[in-house]
Amino acid sequence: MNAIDGTDRQIKTEEVPPPSLLAIVLDTNPHAWAHLSSTLPLSSAVSALLVFINAHLASGNANAIAVIASHTHRAAFLYPTPSSQTSKSNANGDVETNGGEKGNAALENPNKYRPFAIVEQEILNNLNSLLTETHELHLTSTPTTLVGGALSLALSYIAKSTLLASPVDTLVSENPLSALADSETMHAQRVPLTSRILIVSVSGDLANQYIPVMNSIFAAQRKRIPIDILKLAGDTVLLQQASDATGGVYVKPERPEGLLQYLMMAFLPDVTARRSLVMPSAGGVDFRAACFCHRKVVDIGYVCSVCLSIFCSPNLPDNLCLTCSSYLSLRSAQTATPALIPRKKKKKKRHGADSATPGGSTPVGSSTPLHG
Amino acid sequence: MADSDYEYMEDASDDDYIGDKVSSSTRAHSGAAGGKKRAQEKPRKLQAWETSRSVQKITESIVQEVEDGTRHMSIREKEEERKRKRLRKDTKPFQRGIIRHVVLVLDLSEAMLEKDMRPNRYITMIKYTQEYVREFFEQNPISQMSVLGMHDGLCIRVSELSGNPADHIAAIQGLRFPRDPEDIPKEPKGSPSLQNALELARATLYHTPSHGTREVIIVFGSLLSLDPGDIHQTIKACVRDRIRVSVIGMSARLKICSEIVTKTNAGDESEYVVATDQELLRELLLATTTPPVVRTPQATAIPAESTAALMMMGFPSRVVEDIPTLCACHGILTTGGYTCSRCSAKVCSLPITCPSCQLTLLLSTHLARSYHHLFPLRNWAEVSWKRAREKGSRECIGCLTVFPEIPDEDGESGGNNGRELNGVDRMQADGDDSEEQKASESSRYECRVCESHFCIDCDMFCHMVLHNCPGCLSRLNPASEAQSSRDVEMTG
Ligand SMILES: [Zn+2]
Ligand SMILES: [Zn+2]
Ligand SMILES: [Zn+2]
Ligand SMILES: [Zn+2]
Ligand SMILES: [Zn+2]
Ligand SMILES: [Zn+2]
């Protein structure tokens, strides 16, 4: 009797793979792509990326995509198109998703699945307008890219999408304890959105965005969003740590030309599929810290207890912290074990309390009568 | 008796309200007649309370019809206001005690059997504290905690001072479901003793380094404390040891608790709070995960050098091994781990104090996890319709959600004048960060640095989880400005 409807249906819902949202952060730093142009020009990288996006969309009915460009002077959504962007391109006589001659031509190609064509069109248009609005001034002002901003955009977009997909879930994550009361009932019915972030990175040094990127990493960690890194050029410890901390994939291909291959093999499986696959891992991750004074990598550092700045030597000018200028004592840095001399204390404590007072004599609190 | 019933009937026909009252008073002692009387009531016209409510219902529906739009808005605003209340009220960068040593004291006395929290206080507390411990170490990765319990006038140690959340969670769990099947699960009984708890907490915190905080957080359900000696001596000793005590009480305030809290917090009583229901208990517990503001040395009469120190820390590298070797922390064979930067002992996990040379070992990411306490993201301002029109914002920068349409200027000046003025007022109070966070009439929230507009969900996400402003970070210039304005003015 039971088997007729209720139970069958429940099993069915569990079998469907959860919808997956992939947020791609594309590093469009012109400096770095110029270096790469002989092996992998940006245009072929983008077309490889589009194939990859189509593959992701095709592997699940409810799968969604967001593409964010991390450029030199701004980080911007490439897909979905911001409405401010749409109006601008309209004014320029450019293509909109449904109108325009060029767009129509591409969209009406009978050999292309229409949703793919729309996504491709929007990404290409937005990328074009982003690149055309880049002036020399922007390029000379900074050699790096706004990965911190792009990551923050991706995370807030994912957070909102998760919220829209299952409103209960966010309530839980917002106040982590409220879930406890009725967690049993909720787990049964919710099909959460699984999300992940892929950063296609070509830029090297990101040290100027240390704190924002770190904050993003922790946010991703808390929300269980893996950050995958495809490092085509350059090298940053920061992104290695990002993928390591969030359980993402880190790939630094030796031959960037094979971009599509790497994308399809290493990054297409979503979180659900990865559980049953052996994913490439970063191996050794450099966890050592760089000192704030010389950016020297240190094994043993001296940390200001107020602002947590790391210094490579304990001899600071006037014993003042270089970052927050607090007066720092060195006592605790050199006396290794502070738990040595609790002699005098004991008497006071005994005086204050009678025999029932526990934990008076040793820090371990052995005098406490422990019974149930 | 029968007479009184008849009287009632007459009354009812005259005046519904009085009739109702009489009926309830007679019913109390009429007993058997009650059933018959109720049967007679039926054809009677509506009771006063019934009619009044239905009238209210009608007026309500009228009101709703008249100002449907605005009323809908106010419900939305209420919702957003409730959400925003949870934002940190003060985002000024204070010097905070990042390295915390916390003793969490749980009340295991019979008062915890009270059922005003479901299923009872004890089970609620056990549930919430486990979650709390996890959140605490999420927010304070380089801190230490110990859990104590009070029952039968004693204070027992539930878990030792350590930085490993799993230990504490297992220990708290073990109170109800002991891992050793021989043990009987702890049921709350007897009376608590604040003095014994403070003494044991003091002993626990005694040897902690001076640059860290020493905190005692007491979840206290009872309305009494059974102390063996003079608790005032203990309070004095706590003040001397610069221990600060926070108390989360239940159901009522106690003089002795407020005295403990006031004395150990340099006259500040705000650390004594009372949870009236389980939601509040959860929120109050969570509130203590934010590191406390470091008081100026004058207030605590502590020499300046002991509050700040340069700490020697090791940043070990991870080793990958094919052959298992002994770890220094558990003494078991493991593959891989981290080697101490000073003595090369292998440890399993970080952060940890090296078991052989006592060096604090951690990753630089552990330090980075605390940065958002030091450089908090400023709260965003509510946006009036006027401001929204000025900026012409149509969608959230962070998630591209479309905002509600900005109403026409003339239409608004006619009908919505009061609201508009209100909005202007709010914008004027703009500079003040510490005021209560309210809902915005236009559903937009503006970052004061980059002037981007965000939706409520992004507002909550960015301030509670991300601690970044996506607007500031996705532009080159505001980003650098933001960085400089985020520079901290530290006092200390
Ligand atoms: Zn240095
Ligand atoms: Zn400092
Ligand atoms: Zn071990
Ligand atoms: Zn060591
Ligand atoms: Zn938003
Ligand atoms: Zn901003």
mmCIF file of C-alpha atoms and ligand atoms in Angstrom, chain A residues 156 160, chain B residues 396-401 403 453-459, ligand 5:
data_model
loop_
_atom_site.group_PDB
_atom_site.id
_atom_site.type_symbol
_atom_site.label_atom_id
_atom_site.label_comp_id
_atom_site.label_asym_id
_atom_site.label_seq_id
_atom_site.Cartn_x
_atom_site.Cartn_y
_atom_site.Cartn_z
ATOM 1 C CA SER A 156 27.006 37.581 -3.612
ATOM 2 C CA LYS A 160 21.261 35.362 -3.815
ATOM 3 C CA CYS B 396 21.625 45.418 -7.132
ATOM 4 C CA ILE B 397 25.319 45.616 -7.959
ATOM 5 C CA GLY B 398 26.024 42.327 -6.278
ATOM 6 C CA CYS B 399 23.324 40.000 -7.587
ATOM 7 C CA LEU B 400 21.647 41.938 -10.418
ATOM 8 C CA THR B 401 18.233 41.713 -8.764
ATOM 9 C CA PHE B 403 14.919 47.025 -7.591
ATOM 10 C CA HIS B 453 23.247 50.283 -4.317
ATOM 11 C CA PHE B 454 22.558 46.800 -2.993
ATOM 12 C CA CYS B 455 19.531 44.710 -2.115
ATOM 13 C CA ILE B 456 18.764 43.573 1.398
ATOM 14 C CA ASP B 457 20.048 40.063 0.808
ATOM 15 C CA CYS B 458 23.401 41.259 -0.443
ATOM 16 C CA ASP B 459 23.506 43.711 2.452
HETATM 17 ZN ZN ZN C 5 21.689 41.934 -4.279
#
